[in-house]
XYZ file of C-alpha atoms in Angstrom:
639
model
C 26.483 258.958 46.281
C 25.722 262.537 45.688
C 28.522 265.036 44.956
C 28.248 268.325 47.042
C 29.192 271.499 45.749
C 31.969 273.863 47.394
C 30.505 276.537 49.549
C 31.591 279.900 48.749
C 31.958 280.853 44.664
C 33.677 278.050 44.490
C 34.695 277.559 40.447
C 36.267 281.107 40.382
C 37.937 280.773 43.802
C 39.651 277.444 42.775
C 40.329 278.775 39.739
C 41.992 281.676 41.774
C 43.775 279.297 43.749
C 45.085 277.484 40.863
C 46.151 279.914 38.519
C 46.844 283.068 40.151
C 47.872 282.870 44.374
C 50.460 280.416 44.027
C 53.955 281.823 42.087
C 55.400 278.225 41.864
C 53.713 274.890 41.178
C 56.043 272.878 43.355
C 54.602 275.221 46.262
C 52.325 272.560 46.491
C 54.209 269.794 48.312
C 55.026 272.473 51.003
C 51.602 273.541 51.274
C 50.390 269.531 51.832
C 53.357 268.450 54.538
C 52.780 271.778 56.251
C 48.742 271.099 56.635
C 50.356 267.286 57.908
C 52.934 268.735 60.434
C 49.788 270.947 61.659
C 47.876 267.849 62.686
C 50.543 266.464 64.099
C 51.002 269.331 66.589
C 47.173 269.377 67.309
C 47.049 265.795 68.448
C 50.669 266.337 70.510
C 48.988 269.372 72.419
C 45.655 266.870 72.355
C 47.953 264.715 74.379
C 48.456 267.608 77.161
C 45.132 268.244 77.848
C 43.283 264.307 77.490
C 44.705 261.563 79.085
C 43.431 259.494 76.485
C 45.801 259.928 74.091
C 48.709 257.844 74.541
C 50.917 258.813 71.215
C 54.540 259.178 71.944
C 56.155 262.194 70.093
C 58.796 259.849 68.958
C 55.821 257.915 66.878
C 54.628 260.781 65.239
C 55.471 261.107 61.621
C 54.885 262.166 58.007
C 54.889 259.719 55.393
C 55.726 260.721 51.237
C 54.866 257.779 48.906
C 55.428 258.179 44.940
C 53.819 255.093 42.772
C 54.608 255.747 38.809
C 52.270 253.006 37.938
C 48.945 254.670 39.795
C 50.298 258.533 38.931
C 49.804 259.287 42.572
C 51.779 261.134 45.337
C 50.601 260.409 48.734
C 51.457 262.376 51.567
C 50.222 261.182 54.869
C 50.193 261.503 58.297
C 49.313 260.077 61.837
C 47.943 263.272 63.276
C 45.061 264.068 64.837
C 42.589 262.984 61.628
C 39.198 264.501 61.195
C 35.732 263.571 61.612
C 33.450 263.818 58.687
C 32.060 266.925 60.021
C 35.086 268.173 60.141
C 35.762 267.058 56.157
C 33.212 269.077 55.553
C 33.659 272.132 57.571
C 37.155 272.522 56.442
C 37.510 270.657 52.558
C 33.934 271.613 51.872
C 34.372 275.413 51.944
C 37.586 276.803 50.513
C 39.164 279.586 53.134
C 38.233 277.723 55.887
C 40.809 276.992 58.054
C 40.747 274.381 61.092
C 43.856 275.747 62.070
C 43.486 279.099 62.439
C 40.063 277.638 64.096
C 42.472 275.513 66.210
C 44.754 278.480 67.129
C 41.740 280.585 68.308
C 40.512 277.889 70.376
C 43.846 278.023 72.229
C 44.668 281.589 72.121
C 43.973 281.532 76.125
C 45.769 278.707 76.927
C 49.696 278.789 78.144
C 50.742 275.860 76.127
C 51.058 277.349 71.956
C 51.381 275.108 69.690
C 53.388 276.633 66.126
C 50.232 275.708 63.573
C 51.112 276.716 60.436
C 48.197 276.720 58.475
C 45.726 279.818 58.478
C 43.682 280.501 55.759
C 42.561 277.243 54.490
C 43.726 277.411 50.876
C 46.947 275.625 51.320
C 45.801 272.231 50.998
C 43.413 273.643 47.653
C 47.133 274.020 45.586
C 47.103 270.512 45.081
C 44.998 270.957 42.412
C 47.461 272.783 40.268
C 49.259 269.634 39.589
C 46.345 266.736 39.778
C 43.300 266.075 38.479
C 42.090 264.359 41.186
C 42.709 264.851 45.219
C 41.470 262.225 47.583
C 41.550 262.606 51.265
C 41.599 259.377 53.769
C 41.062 260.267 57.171
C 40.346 259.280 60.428
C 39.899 261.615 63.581
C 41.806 259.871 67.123
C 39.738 258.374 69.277
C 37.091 257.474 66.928
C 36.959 253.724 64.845
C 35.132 255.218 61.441
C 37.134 256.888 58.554
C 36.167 258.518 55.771
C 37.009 259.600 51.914
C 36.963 262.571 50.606
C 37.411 263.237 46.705
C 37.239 265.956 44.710
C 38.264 266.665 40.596
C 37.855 270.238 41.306
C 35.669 273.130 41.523
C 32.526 270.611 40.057
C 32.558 269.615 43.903
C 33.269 266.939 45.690
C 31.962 263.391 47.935
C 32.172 262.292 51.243
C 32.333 258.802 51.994
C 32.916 256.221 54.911
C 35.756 253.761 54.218
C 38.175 251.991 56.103
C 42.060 253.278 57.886
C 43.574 251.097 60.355
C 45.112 254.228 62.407
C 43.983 257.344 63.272
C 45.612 260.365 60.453
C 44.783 261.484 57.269
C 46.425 260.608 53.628
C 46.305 262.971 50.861
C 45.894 261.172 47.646
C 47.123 263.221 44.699
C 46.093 261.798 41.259
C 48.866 263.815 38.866
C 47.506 265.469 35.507
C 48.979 264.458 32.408
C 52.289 265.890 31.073
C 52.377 268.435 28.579
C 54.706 270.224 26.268
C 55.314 273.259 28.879
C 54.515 270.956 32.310
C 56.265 268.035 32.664
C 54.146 266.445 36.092
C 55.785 263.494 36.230
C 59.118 265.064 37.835
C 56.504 264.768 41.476
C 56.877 261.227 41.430
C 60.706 261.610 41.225
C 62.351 260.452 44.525
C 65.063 262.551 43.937
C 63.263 265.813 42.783
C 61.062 265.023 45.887
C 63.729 265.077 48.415
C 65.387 268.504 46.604
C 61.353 270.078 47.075
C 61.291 268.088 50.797
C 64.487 269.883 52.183
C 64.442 273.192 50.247
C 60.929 274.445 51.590
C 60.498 271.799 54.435
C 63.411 270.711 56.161
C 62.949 272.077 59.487
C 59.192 270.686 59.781
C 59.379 269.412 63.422
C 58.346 265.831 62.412
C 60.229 263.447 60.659
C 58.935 263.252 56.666
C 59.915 260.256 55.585
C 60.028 258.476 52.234
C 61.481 255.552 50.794
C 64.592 255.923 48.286
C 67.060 254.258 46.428
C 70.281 253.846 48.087
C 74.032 251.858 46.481
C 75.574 249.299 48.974
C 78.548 246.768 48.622
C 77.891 243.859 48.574
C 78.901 241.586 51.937
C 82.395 239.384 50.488
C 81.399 235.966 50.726
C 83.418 233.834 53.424
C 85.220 231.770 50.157
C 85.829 234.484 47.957
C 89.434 234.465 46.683
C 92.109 237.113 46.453
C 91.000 237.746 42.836
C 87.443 238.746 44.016
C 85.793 242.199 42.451
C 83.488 244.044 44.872
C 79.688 243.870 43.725
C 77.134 246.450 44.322
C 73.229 246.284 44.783
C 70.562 248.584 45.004
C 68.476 248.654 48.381
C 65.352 250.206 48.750
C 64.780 251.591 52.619
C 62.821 254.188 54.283
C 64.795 257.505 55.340
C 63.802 260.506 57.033
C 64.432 263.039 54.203
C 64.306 266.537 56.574
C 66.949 267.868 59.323
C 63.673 268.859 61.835
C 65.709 270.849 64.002
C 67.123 273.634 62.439
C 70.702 274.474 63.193
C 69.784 277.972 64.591
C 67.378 276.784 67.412
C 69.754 274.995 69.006
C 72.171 277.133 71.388
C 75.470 278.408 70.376
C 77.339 276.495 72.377
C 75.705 273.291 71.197
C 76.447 273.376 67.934
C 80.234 273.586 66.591
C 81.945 275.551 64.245
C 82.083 272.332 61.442
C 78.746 272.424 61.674
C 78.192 275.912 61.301
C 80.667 276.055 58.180
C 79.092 272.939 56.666
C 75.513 274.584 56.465
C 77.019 277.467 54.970
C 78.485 276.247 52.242
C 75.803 273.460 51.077
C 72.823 276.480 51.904
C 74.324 279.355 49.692
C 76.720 277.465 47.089
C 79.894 278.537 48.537
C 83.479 276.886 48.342
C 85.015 278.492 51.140
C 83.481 278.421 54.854
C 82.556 281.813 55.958
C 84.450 284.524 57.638
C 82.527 284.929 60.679
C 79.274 283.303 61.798
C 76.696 285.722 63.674
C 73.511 284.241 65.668
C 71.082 286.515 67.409
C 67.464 285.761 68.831
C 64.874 288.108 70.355
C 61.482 287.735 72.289
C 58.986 290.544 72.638
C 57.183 292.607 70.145
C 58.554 290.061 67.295
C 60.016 286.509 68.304
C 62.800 285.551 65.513
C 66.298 284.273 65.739
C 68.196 284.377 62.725
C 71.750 282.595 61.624
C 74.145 284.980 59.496
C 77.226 284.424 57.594
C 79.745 287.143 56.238
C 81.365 285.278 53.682
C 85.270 284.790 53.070
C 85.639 286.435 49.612
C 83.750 288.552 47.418
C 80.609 287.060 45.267
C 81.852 287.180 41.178
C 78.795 289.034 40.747
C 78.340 291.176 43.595
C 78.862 294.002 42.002
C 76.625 293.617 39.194
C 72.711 294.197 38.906
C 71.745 290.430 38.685
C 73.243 290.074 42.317
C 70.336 289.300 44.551
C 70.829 290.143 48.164
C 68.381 288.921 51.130
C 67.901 286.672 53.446
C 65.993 283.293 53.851
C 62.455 283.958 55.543
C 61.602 280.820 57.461
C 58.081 280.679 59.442
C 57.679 278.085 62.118
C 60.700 275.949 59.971
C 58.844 276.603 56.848
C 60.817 278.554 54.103
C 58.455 281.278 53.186
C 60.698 283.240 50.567
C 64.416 282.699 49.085
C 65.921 286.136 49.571
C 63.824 288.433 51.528
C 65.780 291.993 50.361
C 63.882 293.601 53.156
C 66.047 291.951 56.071
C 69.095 293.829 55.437
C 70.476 297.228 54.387
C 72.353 297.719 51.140
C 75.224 298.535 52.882
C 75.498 295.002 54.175
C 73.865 293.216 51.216
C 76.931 290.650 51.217
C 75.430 288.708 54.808
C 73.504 285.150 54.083
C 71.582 283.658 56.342
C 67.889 283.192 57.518
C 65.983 284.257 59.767
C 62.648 282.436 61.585
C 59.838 284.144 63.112
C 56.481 282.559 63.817
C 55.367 286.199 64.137
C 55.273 287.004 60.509
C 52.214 288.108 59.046
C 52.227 286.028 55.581
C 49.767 286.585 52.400
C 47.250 283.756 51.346
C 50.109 282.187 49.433
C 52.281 282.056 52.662
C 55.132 283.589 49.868
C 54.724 286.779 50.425
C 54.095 289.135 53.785
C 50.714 291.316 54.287
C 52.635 294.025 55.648
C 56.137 294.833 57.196
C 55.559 295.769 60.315
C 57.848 292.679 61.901
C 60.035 292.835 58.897
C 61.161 296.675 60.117
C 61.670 295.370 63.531
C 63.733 292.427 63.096
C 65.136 294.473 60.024
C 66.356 296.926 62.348
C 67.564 294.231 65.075
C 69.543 292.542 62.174
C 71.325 295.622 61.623
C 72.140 296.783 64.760
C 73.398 293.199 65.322
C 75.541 293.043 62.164
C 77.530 296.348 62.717
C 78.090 295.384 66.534
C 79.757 291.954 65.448
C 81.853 293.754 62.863
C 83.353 296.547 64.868
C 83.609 293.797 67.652
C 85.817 291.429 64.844
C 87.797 294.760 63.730
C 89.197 295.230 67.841
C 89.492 291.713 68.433
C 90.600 289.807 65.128
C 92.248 292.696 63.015
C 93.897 290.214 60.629
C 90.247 288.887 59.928
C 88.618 291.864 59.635
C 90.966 293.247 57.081
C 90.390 289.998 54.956
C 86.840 291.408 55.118
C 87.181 294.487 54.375
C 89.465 293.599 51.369
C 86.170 291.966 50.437
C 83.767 294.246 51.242
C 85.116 298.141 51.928
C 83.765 299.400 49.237
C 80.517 298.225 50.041
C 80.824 300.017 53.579
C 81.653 303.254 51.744
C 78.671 302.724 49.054
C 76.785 302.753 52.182
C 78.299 305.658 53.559
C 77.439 307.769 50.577
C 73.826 306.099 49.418
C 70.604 307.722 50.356
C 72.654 311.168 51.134
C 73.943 309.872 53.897
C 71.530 308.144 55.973
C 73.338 305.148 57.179
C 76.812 307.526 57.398
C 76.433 306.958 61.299
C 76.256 303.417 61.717
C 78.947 302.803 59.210
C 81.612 305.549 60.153
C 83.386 303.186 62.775
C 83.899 300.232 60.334
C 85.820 302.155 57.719
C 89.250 301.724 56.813
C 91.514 304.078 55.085
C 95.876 303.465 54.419
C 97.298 306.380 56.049
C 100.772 307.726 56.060
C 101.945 306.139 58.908
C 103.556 303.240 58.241
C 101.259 302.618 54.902
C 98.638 300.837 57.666
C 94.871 300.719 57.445
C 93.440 302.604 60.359
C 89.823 303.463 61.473
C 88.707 306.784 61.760
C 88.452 306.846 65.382
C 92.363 304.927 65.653
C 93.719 307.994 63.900
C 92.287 310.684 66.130
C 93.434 308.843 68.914
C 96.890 309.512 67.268
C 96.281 313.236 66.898
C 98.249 315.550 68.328
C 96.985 318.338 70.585
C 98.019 321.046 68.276
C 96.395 319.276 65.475
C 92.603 320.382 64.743
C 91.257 318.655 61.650
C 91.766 315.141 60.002
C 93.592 315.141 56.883
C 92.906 313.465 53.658
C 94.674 313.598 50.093
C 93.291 311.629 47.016
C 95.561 309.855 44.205
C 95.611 306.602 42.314
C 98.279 304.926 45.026
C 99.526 305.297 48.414
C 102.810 306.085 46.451
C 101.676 308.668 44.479
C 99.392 310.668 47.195
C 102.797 310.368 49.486
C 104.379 312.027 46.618
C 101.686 315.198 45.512
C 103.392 318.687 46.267
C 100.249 319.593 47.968
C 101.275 317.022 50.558
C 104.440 319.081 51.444
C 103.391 321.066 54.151
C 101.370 318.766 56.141
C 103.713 316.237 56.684
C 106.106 318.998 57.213
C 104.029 319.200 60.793
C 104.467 315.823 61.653
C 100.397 314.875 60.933
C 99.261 312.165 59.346
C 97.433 312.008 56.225
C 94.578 309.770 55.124
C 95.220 307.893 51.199
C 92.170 308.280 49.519
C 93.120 305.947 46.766
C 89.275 304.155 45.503
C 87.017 306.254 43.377
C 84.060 306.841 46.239
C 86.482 307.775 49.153
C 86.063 311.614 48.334
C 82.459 311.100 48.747
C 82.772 309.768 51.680
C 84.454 312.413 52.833
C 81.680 314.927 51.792
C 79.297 312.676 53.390
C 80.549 312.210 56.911
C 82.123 315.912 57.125
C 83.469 315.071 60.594
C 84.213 312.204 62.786
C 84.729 312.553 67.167
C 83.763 316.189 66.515
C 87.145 316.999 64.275
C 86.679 318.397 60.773
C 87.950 316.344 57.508
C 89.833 317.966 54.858
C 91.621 317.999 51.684
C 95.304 318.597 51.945
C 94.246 320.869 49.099
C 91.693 323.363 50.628
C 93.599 326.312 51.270
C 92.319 326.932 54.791
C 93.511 323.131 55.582
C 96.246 325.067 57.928
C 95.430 328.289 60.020
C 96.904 331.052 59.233
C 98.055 334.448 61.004
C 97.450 337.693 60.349
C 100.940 338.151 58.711
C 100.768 335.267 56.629
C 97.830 336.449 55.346
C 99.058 339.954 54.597
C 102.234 338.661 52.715
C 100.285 336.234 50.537
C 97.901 339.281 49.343
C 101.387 341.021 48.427
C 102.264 337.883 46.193
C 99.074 338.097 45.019
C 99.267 341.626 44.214
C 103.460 341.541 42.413
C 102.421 338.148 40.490
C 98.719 339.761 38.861
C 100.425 340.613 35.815
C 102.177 336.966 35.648
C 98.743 335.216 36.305
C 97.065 337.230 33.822
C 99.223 336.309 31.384
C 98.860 332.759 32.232
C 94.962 332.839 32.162
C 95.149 334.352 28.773
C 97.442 331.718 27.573
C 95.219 328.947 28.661
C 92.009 330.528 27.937
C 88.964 328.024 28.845
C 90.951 325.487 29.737
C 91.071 326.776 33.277
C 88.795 328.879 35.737
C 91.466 330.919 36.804
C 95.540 331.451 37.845
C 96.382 331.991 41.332
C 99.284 332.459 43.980
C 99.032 329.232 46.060
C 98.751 328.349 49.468
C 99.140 325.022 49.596
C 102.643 324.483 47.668
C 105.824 324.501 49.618
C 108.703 324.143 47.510
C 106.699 322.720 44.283
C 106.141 324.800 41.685
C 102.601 324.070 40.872
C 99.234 321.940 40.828
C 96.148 321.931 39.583
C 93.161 322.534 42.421
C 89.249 322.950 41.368
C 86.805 325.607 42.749
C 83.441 324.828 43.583
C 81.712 321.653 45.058
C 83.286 319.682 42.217
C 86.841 318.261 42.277
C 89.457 316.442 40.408
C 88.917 313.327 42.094
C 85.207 314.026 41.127
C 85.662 314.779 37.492
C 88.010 311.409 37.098
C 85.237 309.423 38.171
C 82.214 310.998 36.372
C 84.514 310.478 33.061
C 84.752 307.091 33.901
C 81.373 306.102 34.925
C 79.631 308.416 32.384
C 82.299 308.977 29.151
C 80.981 310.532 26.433
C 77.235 308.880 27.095
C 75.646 312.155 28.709
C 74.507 314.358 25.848
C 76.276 317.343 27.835
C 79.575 315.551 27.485
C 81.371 314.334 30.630
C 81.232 316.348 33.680
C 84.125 318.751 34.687
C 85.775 321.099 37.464
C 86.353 324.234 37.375
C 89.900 324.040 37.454
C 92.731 326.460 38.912
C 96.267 326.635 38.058
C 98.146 327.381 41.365
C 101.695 328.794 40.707
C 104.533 328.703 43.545
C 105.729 332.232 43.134
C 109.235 331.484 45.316
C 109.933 328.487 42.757
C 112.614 328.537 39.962
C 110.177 328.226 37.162
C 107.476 330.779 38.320
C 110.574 333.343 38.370
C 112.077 332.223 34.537
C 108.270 332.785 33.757
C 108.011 335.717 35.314
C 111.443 336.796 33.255
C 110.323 335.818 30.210
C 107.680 337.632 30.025
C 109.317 341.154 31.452
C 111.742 340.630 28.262
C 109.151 340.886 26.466
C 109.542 337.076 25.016
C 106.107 336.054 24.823
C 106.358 333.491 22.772
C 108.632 331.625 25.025
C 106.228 332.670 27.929
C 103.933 330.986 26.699
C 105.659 328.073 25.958
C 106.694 327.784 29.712
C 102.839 328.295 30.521
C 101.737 325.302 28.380
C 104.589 323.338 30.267
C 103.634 324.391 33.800
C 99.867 323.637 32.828
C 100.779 320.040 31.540
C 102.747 319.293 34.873
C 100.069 320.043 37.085
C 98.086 317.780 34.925
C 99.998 314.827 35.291
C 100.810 315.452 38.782
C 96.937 315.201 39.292
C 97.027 312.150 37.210
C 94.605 313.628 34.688
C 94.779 312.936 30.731
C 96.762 315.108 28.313
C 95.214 315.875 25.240
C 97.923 315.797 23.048
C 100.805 314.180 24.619
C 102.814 314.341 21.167
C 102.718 317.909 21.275
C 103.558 318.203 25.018
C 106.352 316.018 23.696
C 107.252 318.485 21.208
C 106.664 321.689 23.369
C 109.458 320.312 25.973
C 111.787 319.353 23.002
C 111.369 323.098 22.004
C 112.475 324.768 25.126
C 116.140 322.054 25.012
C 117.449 323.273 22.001
């Protein structure tokens, strides 16, 4: 018996194939009940076209059989077997696939069979975990069968032996353990089953395997009240995998339980999800995909070793864990997979050759996503607001990433408290409420509700009647700067001073202020020196005597959070705005100041500076350098 050598350079190819295409070992099992399901589905369309073969669907299976004593792991099938020539067209030379062979033989045809295999490497990974590979097969229709066997890249034989049915059975002789591989886990019914359902559960055929299973015992007719239940072990055959996965069957066929169930034993999760979203699509790309927006926030979602993505399933066959290119960052927090026969997958069948279908369903995904939320935010409010308790901010991280590119599709599913009533309210619900006289949508930042209802640059807003937007997280400012305007109507700060229009006279008696208090702010920016950009008359205080604004593209709000996220770890020190005293020059205090200093009583000018600076910063909720001297400055100006 003469041993042929591969075709093709074969000793660095299956070297190739053993050490470098295939990421995971356990690949392998997938790879060998994938090449089984695809013989199946030859001989079932065989059974379309020739009336001579009689196999029922319901026969058709894939068989997994562990022995410990031999070392072996058997996978086989009852599928359409191969003649020798066919051993050694497709086993003999590594790439070729009878598949993809079988796929372009039936390109024409209506009936299209889902064959999996393509390149002819698959079955080739069995030889990262054994030594020695022997193939039993036996082509349908035909009475001879024949052996293949193979140690490697030395080459292999083809011989005639005996099967009783038509099908093939892979024969894997496992290598020896070593320190860093431990083989023997293959043989492992239950390590088996985990590898059997996590990359081939939705295999169209039933795989089945025999495994250990605890029964009680039958009580015997006689036994007394005093009998103790007994248990044995029973060895039966099950069918390990699902087959049909729960998102090819229609919506209304399948019920919520089931839906919930799947969830939480696919993605770890104690709580069923908050809303279950299934979409298919037929056309350019073929895919249907099962999402989940989960009840409550991952502990790690906001952390760097959060992975988002989606499982990529080809034909039933789990191609990669989390495939990141499925969804947008902005809606990183969906599970779920998504199936497509249409992909376009690398030798390995882990990875994709290129993208094209992942853009399109990519796209579709997200289009689908926002549609269900916004749909959930008008017809389950309650619901929604559980999500977005859970998952806001990641809406507005959205809003604000990639300068803005996603700003569109996420506007509609924002939420901000307002001053009515302390509610959350979409952008679009609060210009609904707008009044005719009322031309841009206000906002106000703070640390609470409570305390942005409170700011004195709130005053003269409300005054009018219009509500106000809370901006009370540390991105909502940057929101605002990144949608600008929403239904065509402006938003802005309670604090710019052009937030309300003003006439001709109001303008001319504010530039007399301006003009009377110039010796008073001078005084005031001399006192505070650097600490400030500049003193001014405000425009936006009502009956408050001051507050601290910022000039330039920076704010307050702004400067908070850069000192948080950055402290003292940029070598330019934390970032800052160019802050601007604003003085009320019709309040009580500006006029004592103002006194003060026309008495020629500096010092105690300048006392009542330091103490109108310090308000404004604590009405702005930023730190005080030295509160025990603020502490001592107000103690002064008692006594």
């Amino acid at each position: 018996m003469a041993k042929k050598q591969f075709k093709a350079e074969s000793k660095r190819l299956m070297d190739l194939m053993i050490n470098s295409i295939y990421t995971h070992k356990e690949i392998f099992l997938r790879e060998i009940i994938s090449n089984a399901s695809d013989a199946i589905d030859k001989l079932a369309y065989l059974s379309l076209t020739d009336d001579t073969v009689k196999t029922k669907r319901s026969d058709l299976r894939i068989t997994v059989t562990p022995d410990k004593e031999a070392r072996t792991l058997t996978v086989s099938d009852n599928g359409v077997g191969m003649t020798a020539a066919e051993l050694e067209q497709n086993l003999g030379t590594i790439a070729k696939s009878g598949s993809l062979q079988f796929k372009a033989d039936m390109e024409d045809s209506k009936d299209k069979s889902d064959i999996i295999g393509q390149f002819g490497v698959g079955f080739y990974s069995a030889f990262m975990v054994a030594d020695e590979v022997t193939v039993i097969t036996r082509r349908h229709g035909e009475d001879a069968a024949h052996c293949w066997k193979s140690s490697g890249a030395d080459g292999y034989t083809i011989t005639d032996c005996e099967k009783p049915e038509a099908g093939t059975a892979v024969i894997m002789r496992l290598k020896p353990d070593t320190d860093n591989e431990h083989y023997s886990e293959y043989l492992e019914a239950n390590r088996l089953q985990t590898l059997i359902k996590k990359y081939s559960d939705y295999i169209r055929h039933p795989i089945r395997m025999e495994v250990e299973d605890y029964r009680q015992k039958e009580k015997p007719a006689d036994a007394g009240d005093d009998y103790k239940p007994e248990w044995e072990t029973v060895v039966e055959e099950k069918t390990i995998n699902s087959m049909v996965p729960l998102w090819q069957r229609p919506r209304s066929k399948v019920k919520q339980e089931e839906y919930d169930q799947f969830y939480q034993e696919k993605f770890g999760d104690w709580q069923p999800p908050l809303a279950t979203i299934t979409t298919s699509s037929e056309g350019t790309v073929t895919f249907k995909a099962l999402l989940f927006i989960p009840s409550n926030t991952p502990y790690d979602f906001y952390t760097r070793e959060y992975e988002k993505g989606l499982q990529l399933y080809s034909s039933g066959v789990l191609i990669m864990d989390k495939c990141a290119d499925l969804l947008p960052d902005c809606f990183r927090f969906v599970k779920g997979v998504a199936d497509s026969p249409d992909f376009s997958l690398n030798i390995s069948r882990e990875m994709l050759q290129h993208d094209r279908q992942l853009k399109i369903i990519a796209t579709a995904l997200e289009k689908k996503i926002k549609n269900e939320l916004a749909k959930l935010m008008k017809d389950d409010r309650e619901k929604y607001e559980k999500f977005w308790a859970a998952f806001g901010r990641q809406l507005k991280f959205g809003v604000v990433d990639n300068y803005g590119a996603k700003k569109e599709l996420l506007q509609d599913l924002l939420l901000f408290t307002t001053s009515k009533e302390g509610k959350l309210s979409s952008l679009a619900e609060y210009v609904e409420r707008m009044p005719a006289d009322q031309e841009h949508i206000y906002y106000v930042c703070a640390d609470s509700a409570d305390q942005a209802a409170h700011l004195p640059q709130v005053e003269r807003i409300a005054d009018k009647g219009w509500e106000i937007l809370y901006l009370t997280e540390e991105t909502d400012e940057f929101v605002m700067n990144a949608l600008r305007e929403v239904s065509g109507k402006q938003l802005k700060s309670v604090s710019d001073p052009d937030a309300l229009p003003e006439t001709d006279e109001e303008k001319a008696e504010q530039e007399k202020q301006a003009e009377e208090a110039k010796p008073v702010l001078d005084f005031v920016k001399e006192t505070l020196g650097d600490r400030i950009k500049e003193a001014r008359v405000s425009k936006i205080l009502k009956t408050a005597p001051v507050c601290m604004t910022a000039d330039g593209p920076m704010s307050l709000e702004m400067e908070k959070y850069f000192s948080r996220v950055e402290g003292s770890a940029s070598p330019m020190g934390p970032m800052k705005a160019e802050r601007v005293l604003e003085l009320n020059p019709a309040a009580a205090p500006f006029a004592a100041l103002k006194s003060a200093l026309d008495s020629g009583d500096r010092d105690r000018a300048a006392r009542y500076v330091e103490v109108l600076y310090h308000q404004a910063l604590l009405i702005a909720g930023l730190p005080i350098e030295d509160p025990a001297a603020y502490t001592e400055l107000v103690c002064s100006l008692m006594q």
